[in-house]
mmCIF file of C-alpha atoms in Angstrom:
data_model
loop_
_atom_site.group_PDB
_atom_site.id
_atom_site.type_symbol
_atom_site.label_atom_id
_atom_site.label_comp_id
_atom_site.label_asym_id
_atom_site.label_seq_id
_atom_site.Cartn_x
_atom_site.Cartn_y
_atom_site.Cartn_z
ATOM 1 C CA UNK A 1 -67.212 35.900 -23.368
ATOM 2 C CA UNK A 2 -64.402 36.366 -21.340
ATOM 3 C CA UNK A 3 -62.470 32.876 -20.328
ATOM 4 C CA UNK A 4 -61.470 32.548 -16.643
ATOM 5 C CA UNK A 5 -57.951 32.319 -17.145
ATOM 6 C CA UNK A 6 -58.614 35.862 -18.314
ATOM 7 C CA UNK A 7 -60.892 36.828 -15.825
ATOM 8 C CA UNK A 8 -58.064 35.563 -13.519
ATOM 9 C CA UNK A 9 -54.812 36.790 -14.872
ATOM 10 C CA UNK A 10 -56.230 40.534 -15.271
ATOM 11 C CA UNK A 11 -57.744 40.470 -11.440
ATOM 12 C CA UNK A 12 -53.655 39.677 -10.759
ATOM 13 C CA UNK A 13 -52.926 42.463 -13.084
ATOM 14 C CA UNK A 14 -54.761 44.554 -10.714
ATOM 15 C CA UNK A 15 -53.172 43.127 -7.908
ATOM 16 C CA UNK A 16 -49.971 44.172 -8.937
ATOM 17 C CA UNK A 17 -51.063 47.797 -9.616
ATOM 18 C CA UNK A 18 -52.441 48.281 -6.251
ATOM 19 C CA UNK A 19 -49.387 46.926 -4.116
ATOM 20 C CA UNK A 20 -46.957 48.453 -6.449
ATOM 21 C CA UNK A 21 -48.941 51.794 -5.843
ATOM 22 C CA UNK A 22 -49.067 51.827 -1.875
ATOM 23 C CA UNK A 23 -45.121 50.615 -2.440
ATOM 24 C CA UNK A 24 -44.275 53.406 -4.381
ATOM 25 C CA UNK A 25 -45.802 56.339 -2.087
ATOM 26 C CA UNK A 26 -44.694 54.460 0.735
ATOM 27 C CA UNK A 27 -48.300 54.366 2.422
ATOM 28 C CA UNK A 28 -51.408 53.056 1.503
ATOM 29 C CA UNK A 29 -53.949 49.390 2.008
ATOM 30 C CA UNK A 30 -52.998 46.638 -0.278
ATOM 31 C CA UNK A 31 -54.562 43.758 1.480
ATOM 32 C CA UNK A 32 -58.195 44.711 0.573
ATOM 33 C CA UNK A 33 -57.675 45.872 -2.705
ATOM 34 C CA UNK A 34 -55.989 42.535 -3.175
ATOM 35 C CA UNK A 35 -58.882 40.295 -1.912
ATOM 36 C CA UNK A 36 -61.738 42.831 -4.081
ATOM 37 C CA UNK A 37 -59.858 42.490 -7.326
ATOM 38 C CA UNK A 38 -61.635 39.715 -8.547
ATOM 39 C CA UNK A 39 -65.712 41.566 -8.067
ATOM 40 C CA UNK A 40 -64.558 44.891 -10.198
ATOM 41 C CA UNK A 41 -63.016 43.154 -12.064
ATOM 42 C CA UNK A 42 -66.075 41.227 -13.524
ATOM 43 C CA UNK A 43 -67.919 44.296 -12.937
ATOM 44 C CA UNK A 44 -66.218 46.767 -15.156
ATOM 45 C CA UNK A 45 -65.082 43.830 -17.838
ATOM 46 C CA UNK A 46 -68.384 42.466 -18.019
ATOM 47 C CA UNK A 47 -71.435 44.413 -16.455
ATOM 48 C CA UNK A 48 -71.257 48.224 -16.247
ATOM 49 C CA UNK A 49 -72.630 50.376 -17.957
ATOM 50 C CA UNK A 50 -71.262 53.932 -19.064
ATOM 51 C CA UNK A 51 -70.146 55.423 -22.286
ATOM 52 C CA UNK A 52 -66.227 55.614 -22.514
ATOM 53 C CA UNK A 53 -66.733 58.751 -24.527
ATOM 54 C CA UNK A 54 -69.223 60.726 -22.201
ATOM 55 C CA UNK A 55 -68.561 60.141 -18.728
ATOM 56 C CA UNK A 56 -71.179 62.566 -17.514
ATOM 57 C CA UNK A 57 -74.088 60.428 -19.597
ATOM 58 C CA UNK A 58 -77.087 60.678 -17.581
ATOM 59 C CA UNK A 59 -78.396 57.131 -17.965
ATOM 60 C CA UNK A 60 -74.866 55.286 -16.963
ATOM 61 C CA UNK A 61 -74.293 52.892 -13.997
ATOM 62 C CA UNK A 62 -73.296 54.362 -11.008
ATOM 63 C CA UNK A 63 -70.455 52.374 -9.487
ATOM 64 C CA UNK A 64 -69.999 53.840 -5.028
ATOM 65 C CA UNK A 65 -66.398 52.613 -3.690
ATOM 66 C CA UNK A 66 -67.524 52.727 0.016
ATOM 67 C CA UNK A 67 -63.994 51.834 1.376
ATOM 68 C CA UNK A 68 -62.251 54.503 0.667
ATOM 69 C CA UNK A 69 -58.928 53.420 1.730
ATOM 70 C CA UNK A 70 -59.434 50.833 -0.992
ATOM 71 C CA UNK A 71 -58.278 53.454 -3.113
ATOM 72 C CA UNK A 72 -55.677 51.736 -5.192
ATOM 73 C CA UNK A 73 -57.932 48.673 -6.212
ATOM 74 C CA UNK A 74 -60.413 51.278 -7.677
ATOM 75 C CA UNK A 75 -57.748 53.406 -9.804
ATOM 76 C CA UNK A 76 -56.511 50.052 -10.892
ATOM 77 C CA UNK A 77 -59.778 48.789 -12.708
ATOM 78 C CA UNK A 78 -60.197 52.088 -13.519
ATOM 79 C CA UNK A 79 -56.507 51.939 -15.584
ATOM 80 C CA UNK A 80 -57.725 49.280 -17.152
ATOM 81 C CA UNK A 81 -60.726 50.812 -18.561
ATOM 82 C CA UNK A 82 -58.481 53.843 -19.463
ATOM 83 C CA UNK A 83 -60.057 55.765 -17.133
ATOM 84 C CA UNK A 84 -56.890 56.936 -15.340
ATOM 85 C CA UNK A 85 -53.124 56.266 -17.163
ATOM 86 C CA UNK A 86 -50.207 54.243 -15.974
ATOM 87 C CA UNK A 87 -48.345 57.279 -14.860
ATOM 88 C CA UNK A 88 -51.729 58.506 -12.676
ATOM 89 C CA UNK A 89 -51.553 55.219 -10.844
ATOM 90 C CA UNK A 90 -47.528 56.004 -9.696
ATOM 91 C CA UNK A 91 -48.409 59.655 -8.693
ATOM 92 C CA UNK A 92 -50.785 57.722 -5.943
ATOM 93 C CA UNK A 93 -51.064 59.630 -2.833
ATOM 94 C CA UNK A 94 -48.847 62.413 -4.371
ATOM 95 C CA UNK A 95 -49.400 66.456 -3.711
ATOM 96 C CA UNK A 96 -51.532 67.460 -7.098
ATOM 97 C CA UNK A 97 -52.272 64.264 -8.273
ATOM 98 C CA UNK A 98 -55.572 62.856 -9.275
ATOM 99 C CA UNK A 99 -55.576 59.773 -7.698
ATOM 100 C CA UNK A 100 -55.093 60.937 -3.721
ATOM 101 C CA UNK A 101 -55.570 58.309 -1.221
ATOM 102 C CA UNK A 102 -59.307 58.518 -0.425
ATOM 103 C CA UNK A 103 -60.910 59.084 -3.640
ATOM 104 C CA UNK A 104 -62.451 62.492 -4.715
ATOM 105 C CA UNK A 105 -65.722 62.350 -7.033
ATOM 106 C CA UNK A 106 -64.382 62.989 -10.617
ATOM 107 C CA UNK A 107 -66.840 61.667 -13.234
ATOM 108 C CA UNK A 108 -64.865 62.493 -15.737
ATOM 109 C CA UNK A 109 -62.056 59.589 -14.620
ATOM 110 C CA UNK A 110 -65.000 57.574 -13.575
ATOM 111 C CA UNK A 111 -65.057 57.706 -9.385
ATOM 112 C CA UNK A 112 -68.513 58.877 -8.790
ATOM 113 C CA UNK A 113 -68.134 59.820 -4.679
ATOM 114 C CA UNK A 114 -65.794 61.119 -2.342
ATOM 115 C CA UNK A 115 -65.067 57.864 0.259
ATOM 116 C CA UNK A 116 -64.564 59.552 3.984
ATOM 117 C CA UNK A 117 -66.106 57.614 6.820
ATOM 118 C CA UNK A 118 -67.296 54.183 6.468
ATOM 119 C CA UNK A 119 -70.631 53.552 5.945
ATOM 120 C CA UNK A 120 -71.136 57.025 3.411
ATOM 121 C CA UNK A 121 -71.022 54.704 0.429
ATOM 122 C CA UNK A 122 -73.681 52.984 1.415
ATOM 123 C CA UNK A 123 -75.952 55.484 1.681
ATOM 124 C CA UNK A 124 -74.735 57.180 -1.346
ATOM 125 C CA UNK A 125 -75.933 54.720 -3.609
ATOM 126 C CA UNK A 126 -79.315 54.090 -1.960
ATOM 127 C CA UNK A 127 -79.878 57.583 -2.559
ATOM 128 C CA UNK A 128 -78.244 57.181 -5.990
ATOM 129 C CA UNK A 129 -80.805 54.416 -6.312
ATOM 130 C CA UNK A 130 -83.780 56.503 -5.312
ATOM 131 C CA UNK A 131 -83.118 59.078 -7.909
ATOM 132 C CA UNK A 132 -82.648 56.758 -10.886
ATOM 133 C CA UNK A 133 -86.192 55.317 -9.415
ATOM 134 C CA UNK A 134 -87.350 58.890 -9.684
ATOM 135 C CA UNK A 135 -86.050 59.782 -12.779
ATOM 136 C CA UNK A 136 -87.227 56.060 -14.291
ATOM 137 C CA UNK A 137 -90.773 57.407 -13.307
ATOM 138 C CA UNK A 138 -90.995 60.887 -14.827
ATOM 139 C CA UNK A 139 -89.148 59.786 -18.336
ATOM 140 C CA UNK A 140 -88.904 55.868 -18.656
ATOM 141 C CA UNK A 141 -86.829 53.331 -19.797
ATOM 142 C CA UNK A 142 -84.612 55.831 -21.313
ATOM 143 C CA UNK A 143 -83.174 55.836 -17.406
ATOM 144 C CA UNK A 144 -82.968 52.684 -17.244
ATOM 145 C CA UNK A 145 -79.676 52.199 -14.806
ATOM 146 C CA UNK A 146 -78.069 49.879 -12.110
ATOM 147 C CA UNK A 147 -76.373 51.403 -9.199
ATOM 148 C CA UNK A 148 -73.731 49.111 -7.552
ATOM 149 C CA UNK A 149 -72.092 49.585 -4.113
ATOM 150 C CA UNK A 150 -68.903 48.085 -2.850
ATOM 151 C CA UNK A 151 -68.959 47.504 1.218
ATOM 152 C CA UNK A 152 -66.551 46.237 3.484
ATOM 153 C CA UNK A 153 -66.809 44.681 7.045
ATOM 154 C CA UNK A 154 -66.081 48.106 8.448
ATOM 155 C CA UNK A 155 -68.704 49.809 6.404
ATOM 156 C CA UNK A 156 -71.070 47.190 7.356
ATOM 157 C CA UNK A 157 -70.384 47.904 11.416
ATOM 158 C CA UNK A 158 -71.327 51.598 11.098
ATOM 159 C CA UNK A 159 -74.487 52.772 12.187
ATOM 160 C CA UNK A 160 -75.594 54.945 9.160
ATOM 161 C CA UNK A 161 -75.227 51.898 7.218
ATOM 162 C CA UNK A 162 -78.437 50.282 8.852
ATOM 163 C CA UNK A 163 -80.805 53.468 8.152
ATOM 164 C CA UNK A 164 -79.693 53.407 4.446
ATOM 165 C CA UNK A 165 -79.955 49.617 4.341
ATOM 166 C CA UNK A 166 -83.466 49.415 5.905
ATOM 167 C CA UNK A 167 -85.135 52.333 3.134
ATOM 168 C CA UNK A 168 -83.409 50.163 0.448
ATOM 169 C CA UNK A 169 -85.550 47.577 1.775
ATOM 170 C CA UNK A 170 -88.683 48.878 2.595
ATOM 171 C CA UNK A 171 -88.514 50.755 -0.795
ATOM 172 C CA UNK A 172 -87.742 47.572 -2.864
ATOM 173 C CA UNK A 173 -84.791 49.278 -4.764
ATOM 174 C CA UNK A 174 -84.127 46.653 -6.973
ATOM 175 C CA UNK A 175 -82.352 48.745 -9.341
ATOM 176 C CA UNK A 176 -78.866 48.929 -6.118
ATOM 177 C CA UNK A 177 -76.532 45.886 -5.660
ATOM 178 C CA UNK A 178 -74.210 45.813 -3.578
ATOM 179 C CA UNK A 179 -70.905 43.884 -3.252
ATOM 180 C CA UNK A 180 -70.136 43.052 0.626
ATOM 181 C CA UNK A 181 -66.078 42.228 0.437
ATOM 182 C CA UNK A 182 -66.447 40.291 3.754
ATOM 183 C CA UNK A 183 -62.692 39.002 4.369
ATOM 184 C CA UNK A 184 -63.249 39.375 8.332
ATOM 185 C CA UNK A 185 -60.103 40.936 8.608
ATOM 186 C CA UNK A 186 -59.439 44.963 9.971
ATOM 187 C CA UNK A 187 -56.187 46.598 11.116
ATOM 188 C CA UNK A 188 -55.987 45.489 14.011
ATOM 189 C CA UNK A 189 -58.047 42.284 14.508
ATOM 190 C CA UNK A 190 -60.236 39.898 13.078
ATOM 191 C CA UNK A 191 -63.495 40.854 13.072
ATOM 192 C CA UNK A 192 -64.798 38.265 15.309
ATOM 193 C CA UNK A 193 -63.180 39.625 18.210
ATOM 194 C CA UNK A 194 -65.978 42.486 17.664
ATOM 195 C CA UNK A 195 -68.809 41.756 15.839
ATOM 196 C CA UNK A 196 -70.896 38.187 16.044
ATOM 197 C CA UNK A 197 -74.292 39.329 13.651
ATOM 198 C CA UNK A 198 -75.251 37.566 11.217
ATOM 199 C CA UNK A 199 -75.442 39.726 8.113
ATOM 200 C CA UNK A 200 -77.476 37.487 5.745
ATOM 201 C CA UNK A 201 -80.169 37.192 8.216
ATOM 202 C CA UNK A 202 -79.634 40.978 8.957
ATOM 203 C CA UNK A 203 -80.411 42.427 5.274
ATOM 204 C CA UNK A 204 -82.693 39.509 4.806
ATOM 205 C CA UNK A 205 -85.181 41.063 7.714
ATOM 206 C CA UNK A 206 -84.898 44.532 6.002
ATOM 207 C CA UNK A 207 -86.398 43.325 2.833
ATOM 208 C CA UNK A 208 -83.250 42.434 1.120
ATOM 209 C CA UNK A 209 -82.509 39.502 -1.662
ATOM 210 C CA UNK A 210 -78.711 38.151 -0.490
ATOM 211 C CA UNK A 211 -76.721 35.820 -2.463
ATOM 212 C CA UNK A 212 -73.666 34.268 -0.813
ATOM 213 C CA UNK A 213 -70.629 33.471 -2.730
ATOM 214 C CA UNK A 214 -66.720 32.625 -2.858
ATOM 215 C CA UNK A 215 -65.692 36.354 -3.691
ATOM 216 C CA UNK A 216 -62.818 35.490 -5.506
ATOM 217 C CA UNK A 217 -63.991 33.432 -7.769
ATOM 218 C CA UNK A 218 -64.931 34.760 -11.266
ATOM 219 C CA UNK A 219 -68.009 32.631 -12.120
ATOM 220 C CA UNK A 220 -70.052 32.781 -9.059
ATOM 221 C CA UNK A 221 -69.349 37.179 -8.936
ATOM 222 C CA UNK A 222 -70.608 36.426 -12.640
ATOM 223 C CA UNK A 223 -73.690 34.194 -11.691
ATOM 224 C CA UNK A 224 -74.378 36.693 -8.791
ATOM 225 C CA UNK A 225 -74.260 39.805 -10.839
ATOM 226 C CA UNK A 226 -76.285 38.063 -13.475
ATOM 227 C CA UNK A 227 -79.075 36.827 -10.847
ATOM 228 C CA UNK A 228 -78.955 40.691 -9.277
ATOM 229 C CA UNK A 229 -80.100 42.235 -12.661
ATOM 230 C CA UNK A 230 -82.667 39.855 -13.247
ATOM 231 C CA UNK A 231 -84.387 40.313 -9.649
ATOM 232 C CA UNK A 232 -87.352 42.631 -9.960
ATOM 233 C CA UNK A 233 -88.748 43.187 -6.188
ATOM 234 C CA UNK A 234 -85.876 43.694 -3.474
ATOM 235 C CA UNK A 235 -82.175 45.171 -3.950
ATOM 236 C CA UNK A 236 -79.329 42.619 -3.700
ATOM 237 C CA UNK A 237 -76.208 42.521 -0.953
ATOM 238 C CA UNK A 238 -73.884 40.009 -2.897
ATOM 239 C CA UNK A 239 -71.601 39.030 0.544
ATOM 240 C CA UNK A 240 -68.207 37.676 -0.918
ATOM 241 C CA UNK A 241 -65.555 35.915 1.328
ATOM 242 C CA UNK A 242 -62.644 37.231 0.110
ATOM 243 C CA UNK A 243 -59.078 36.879 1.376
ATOM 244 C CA UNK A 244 -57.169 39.460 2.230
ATOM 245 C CA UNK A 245 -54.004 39.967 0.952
ATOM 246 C CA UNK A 246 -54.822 37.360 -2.263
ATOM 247 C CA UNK A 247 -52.105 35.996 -3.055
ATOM 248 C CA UNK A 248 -49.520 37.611 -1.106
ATOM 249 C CA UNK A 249 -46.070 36.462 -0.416
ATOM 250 C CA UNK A 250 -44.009 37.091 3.096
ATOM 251 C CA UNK A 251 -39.655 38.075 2.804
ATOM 252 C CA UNK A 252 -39.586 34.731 3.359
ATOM 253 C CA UNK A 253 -41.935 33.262 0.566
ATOM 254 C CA UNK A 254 -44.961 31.396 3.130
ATOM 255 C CA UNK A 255 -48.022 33.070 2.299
ATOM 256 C CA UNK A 256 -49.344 36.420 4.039
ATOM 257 C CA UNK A 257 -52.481 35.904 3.231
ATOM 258 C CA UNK A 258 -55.604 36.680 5.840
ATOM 259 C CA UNK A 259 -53.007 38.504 7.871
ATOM 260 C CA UNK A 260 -54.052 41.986 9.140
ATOM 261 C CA UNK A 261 -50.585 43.480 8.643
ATOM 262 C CA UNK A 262 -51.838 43.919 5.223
ATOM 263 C CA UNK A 263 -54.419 45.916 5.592
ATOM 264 C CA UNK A 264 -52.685 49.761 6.017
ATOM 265 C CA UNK A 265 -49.049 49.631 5.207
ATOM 266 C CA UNK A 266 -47.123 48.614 1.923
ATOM 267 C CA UNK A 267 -45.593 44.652 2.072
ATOM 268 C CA UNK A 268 -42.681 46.089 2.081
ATOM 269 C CA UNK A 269 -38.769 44.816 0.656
ATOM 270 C CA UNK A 270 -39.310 41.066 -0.112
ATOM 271 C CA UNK A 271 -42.406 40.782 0.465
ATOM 272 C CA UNK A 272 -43.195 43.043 -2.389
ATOM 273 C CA UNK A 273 -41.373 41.288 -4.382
ATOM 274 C CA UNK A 274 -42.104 37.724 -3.864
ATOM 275 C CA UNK A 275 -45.599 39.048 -3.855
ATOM 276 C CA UNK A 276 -45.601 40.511 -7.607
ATOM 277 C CA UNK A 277 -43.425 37.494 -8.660
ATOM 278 C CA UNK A 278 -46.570 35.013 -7.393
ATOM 279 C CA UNK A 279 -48.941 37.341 -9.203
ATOM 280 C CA UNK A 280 -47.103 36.487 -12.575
ATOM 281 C CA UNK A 281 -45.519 40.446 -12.789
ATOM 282 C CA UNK A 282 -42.084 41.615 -12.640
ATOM 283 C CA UNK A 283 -40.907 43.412 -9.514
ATOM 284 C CA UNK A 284 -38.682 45.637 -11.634
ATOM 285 C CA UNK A 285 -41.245 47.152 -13.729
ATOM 286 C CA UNK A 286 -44.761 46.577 -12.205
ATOM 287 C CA UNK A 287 -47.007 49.094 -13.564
ATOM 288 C CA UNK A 288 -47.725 47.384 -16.410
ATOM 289 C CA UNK A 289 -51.199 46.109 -18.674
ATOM 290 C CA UNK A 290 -51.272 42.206 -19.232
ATOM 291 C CA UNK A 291 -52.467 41.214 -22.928
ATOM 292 C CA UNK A 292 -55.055 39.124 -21.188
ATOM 293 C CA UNK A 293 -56.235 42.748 -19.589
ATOM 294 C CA UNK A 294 -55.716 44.322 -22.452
ATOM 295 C CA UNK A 295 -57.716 42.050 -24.548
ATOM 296 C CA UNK A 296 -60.791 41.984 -22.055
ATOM 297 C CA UNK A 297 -60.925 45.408 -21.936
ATOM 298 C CA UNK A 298 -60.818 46.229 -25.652
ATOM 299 C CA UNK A 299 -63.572 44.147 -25.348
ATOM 300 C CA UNK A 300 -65.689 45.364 -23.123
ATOM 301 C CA UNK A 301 -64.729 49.168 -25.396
ATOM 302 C CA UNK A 302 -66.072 47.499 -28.295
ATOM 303 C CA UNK A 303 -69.708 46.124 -26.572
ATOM 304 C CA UNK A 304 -69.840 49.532 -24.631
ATOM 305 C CA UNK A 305 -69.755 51.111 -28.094
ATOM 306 C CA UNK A 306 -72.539 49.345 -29.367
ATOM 307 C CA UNK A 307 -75.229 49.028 -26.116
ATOM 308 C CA UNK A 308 -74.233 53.300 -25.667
ATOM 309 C CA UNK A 309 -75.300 53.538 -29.923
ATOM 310 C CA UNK A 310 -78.360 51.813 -29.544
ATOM 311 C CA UNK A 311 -79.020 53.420 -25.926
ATOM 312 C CA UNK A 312 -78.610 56.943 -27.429
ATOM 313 C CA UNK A 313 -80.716 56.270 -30.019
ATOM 314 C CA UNK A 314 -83.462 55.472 -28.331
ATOM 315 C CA UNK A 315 -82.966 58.643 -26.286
ATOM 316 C CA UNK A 316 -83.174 60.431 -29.417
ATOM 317 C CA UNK A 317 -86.377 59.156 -30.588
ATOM 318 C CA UNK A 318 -87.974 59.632 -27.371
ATOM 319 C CA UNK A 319 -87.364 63.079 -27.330
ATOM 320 C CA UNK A 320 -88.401 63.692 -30.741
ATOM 321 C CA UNK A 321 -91.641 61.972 -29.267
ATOM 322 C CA UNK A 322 -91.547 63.375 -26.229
ATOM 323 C CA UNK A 323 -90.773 67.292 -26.831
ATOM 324 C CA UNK A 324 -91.887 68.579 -23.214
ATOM 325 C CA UNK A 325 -91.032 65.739 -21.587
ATOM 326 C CA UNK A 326 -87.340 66.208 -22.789
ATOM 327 C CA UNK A 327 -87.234 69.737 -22.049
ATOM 328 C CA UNK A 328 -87.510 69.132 -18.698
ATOM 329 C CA UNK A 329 -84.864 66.204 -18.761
ATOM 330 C CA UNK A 330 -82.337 68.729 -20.103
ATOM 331 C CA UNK A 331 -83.587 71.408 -17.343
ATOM 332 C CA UNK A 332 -83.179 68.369 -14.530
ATOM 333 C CA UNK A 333 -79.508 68.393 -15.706
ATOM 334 C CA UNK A 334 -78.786 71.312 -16.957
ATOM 335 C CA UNK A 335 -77.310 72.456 -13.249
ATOM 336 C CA UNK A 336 -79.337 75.115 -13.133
ATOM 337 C CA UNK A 337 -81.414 76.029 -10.109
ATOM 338 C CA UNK A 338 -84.966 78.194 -10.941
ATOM 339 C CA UNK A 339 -85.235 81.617 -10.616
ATOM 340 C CA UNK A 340 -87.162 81.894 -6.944
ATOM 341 C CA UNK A 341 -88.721 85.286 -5.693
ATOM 342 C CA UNK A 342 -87.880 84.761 -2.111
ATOM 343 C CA UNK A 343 -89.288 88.157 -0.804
ATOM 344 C CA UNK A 344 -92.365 86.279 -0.896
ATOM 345 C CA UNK A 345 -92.004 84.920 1.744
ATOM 346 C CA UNK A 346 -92.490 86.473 5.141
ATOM 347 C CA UNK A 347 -90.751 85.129 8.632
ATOM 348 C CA UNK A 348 -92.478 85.883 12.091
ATOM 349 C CA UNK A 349 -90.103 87.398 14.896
ATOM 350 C CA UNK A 350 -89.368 84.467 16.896
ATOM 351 C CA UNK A 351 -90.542 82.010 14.819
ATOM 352 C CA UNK A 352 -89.101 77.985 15.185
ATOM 353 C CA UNK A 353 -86.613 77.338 13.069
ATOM 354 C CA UNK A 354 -88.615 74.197 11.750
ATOM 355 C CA UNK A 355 -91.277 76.414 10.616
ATOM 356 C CA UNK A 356 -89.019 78.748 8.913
ATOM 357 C CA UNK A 357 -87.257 76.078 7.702
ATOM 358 C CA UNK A 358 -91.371 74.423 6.370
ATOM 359 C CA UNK A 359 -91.649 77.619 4.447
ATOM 360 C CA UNK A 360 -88.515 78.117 2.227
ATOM 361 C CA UNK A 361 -89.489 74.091 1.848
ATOM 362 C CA UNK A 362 -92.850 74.834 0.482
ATOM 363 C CA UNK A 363 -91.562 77.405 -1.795
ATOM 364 C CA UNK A 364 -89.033 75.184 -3.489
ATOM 365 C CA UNK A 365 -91.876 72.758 -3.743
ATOM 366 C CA UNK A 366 -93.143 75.016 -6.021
ATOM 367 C CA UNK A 367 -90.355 75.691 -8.484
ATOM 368 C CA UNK A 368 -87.895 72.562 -8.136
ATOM 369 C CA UNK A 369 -89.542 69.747 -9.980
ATOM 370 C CA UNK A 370 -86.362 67.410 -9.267
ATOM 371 C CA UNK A 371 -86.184 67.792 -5.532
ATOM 372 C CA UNK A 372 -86.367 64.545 -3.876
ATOM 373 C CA UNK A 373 -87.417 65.278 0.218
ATOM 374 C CA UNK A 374 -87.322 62.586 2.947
ATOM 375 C CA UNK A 375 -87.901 62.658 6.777
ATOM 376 C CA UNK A 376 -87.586 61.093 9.247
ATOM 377 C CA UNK A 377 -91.034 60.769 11.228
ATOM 378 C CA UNK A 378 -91.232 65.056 10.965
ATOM 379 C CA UNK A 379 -92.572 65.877 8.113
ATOM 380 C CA UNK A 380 -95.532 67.569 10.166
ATOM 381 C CA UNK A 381 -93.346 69.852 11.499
ATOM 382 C CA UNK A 382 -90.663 70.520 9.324
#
């Protein structure tokens, strides 16, 4: 098991990487990526799921980065599980470059969404949650999978996070956690000057488990996690009070912590500085991998190895078992739609768009095994 000196001294590592990548292209959020550090940091070292090898493996974890603008924390832990390279994290927010400064889906470096408006994430993995549900049903424990979610306070304000919050719910996804980074800091003011709700009691009415915790600390992320996979009936918002800017350092050395100047512009000169100097790095040559990192994550390789060996063959042995059954798995993913005859069907002059729309519905019914439909309060008419 990973110590918590470890645990600690890699979250700085990826501390360092973000600011020093916002420095470096002149624009970017450090302050949030600073305060989340510690959660995916226990996440990836410790909890997900995925196989290093195969990115695309159907039955992997699902990690959603709702904050978008979080960015830099994400490529970080992401370096660190060789996901993205040392030279990827300094071409941040570059023309070309594959780590821009909203994150583009790219299994194959391990970001599963694109992060636009606040909020998207959220729904995104309840729907990601839903499917794995689905898929759970039709072939078993071979799809056996945790989806996690990362939310800030912003993504917690918007509206479209309540809808995908209450299905969650109501649904009892207990396969979706979700990480609330609640620092109660935006860009330009605390959040108390706009929002008084209480959140707890919020997801707690929509049918929610909620664990409260000091986000930056390593054991209780670890104890949460832990008590998330074992619950069986609700999904879980783990709500974190970070601070933003952890560990951040002013030109003149006082602490710029909880300050919302952090939030969307580089620290800037000294700041910078005396900022990767507190984190235990060296100004001059930043974009670096502590041994403590490296040694966690060689880790983690090494037990991802083994759970991916034994998960695979199980999948094998199922599908010897299971010959139709795994046909179909391979035609769920196989990106292929069917072959549909659509001159069968046969559109009246003037007809309502939610009828026509009813009848290509119907047909795909037919033919699309895999298509997951939800409405909301029309299903009679569309």
């Amino acid at each position: 098991m990973n110590t918590l000196q470890q645990l600690n001294r890699a979250a700085d590592n990826i501390r360092i990487l973000s600011v020093s990548m916002v420095e470096k292209a002149k624009s970017g959020h450090p302050g949030g990526a600073m305060g989340g550090a510690d959660f995916v940091n226990v996440l990836f070292s410790e909890f997900l799921v995925y196989d290093p090898k195969n990115p695309r493996w159907e039955a992997r974890d699902r990690f959603f980065l709702d904050p978008g603008h979080m960015s830099p924390m994400l490529y970080s832990v992401l370096a660190c599980a060789g996901r993205y390279t040392l030279d990827d994290l300094k071409q941040f927010r570059q023309w070309g470059s594959i780590t821009p400064g909203h994150p583009e889906v790219d299994v194959m470096h391990g970001v599963e969404n694109t992060s636009g408006p606040l909020g998207q994430g959220h729904t995104y993995a309840v729907g990601a949650a839903i499917a794995a549900k689905f898929l759970r049903a039709k072939f078993g424990d071979i799809m056996s999978q945790t989806i996690y979610a990362y939310i800030s306070d912003g993504g917690v304000q918007e509206e479209i996070s309540q809808g995908a919050g209450r299905i969650a719910g109501h649904l009892g996804l207990d396969n979706l956690v979700m990480f609330y980074d609640s620092n109660d800091i935006q860009l330009s003011t605390s959040c108390a000057e706009v929002s008084s709700e209480d959140v707890a009691r919020k997801y707690e009415a929509w049918g929610w488990r909620v664990i409260s915790i000091d986000g930056n600390d390593a054991e209780q992320i670890r104890s949460a996690l832990r008590a998330a996979k074992e619950e069986k009936e609700k999904p879980t918002l783990i709500i974190g009070k970070t601070v933003m800017g952890k560990g951040a350092r002013r030109a003149d050395n006082t602490s710029y912590e909880n300050c919302c100047a952090t939030h969307g512009a580089p620290l800037g000169g000294d700041a910078y500085i005396n900022t990767v100097k507190n984190l235990g790095g060296n100004p001059d040559n930043p974009f670096v991998f502590f041994e403590e990192t490296k040694e966690i994550y060689a880790r983690r390789a090494e037990e991802l190895a083994a759970i991916v060996a034994s998960r695979r063959a199980a999948e094998e042995k199922w599908a010897e078992e299971n010959p139709s059954l795994a046909d179909k798995f391979r035609t769920f993913f196989s990106g292929m739609a069917p072959v549909i005859d659509w001159n069968k069907l046969e559109q009246k002059p003037n007809q309502a768009t939610r009828s026509a729309s009813a009848l290509c519905l119907g047909l795909l019914a037919q033919h699309v095994e895999n298509m997951i439909v939800s409405s909301a309060d029309l299903s009679n008419s569309d």
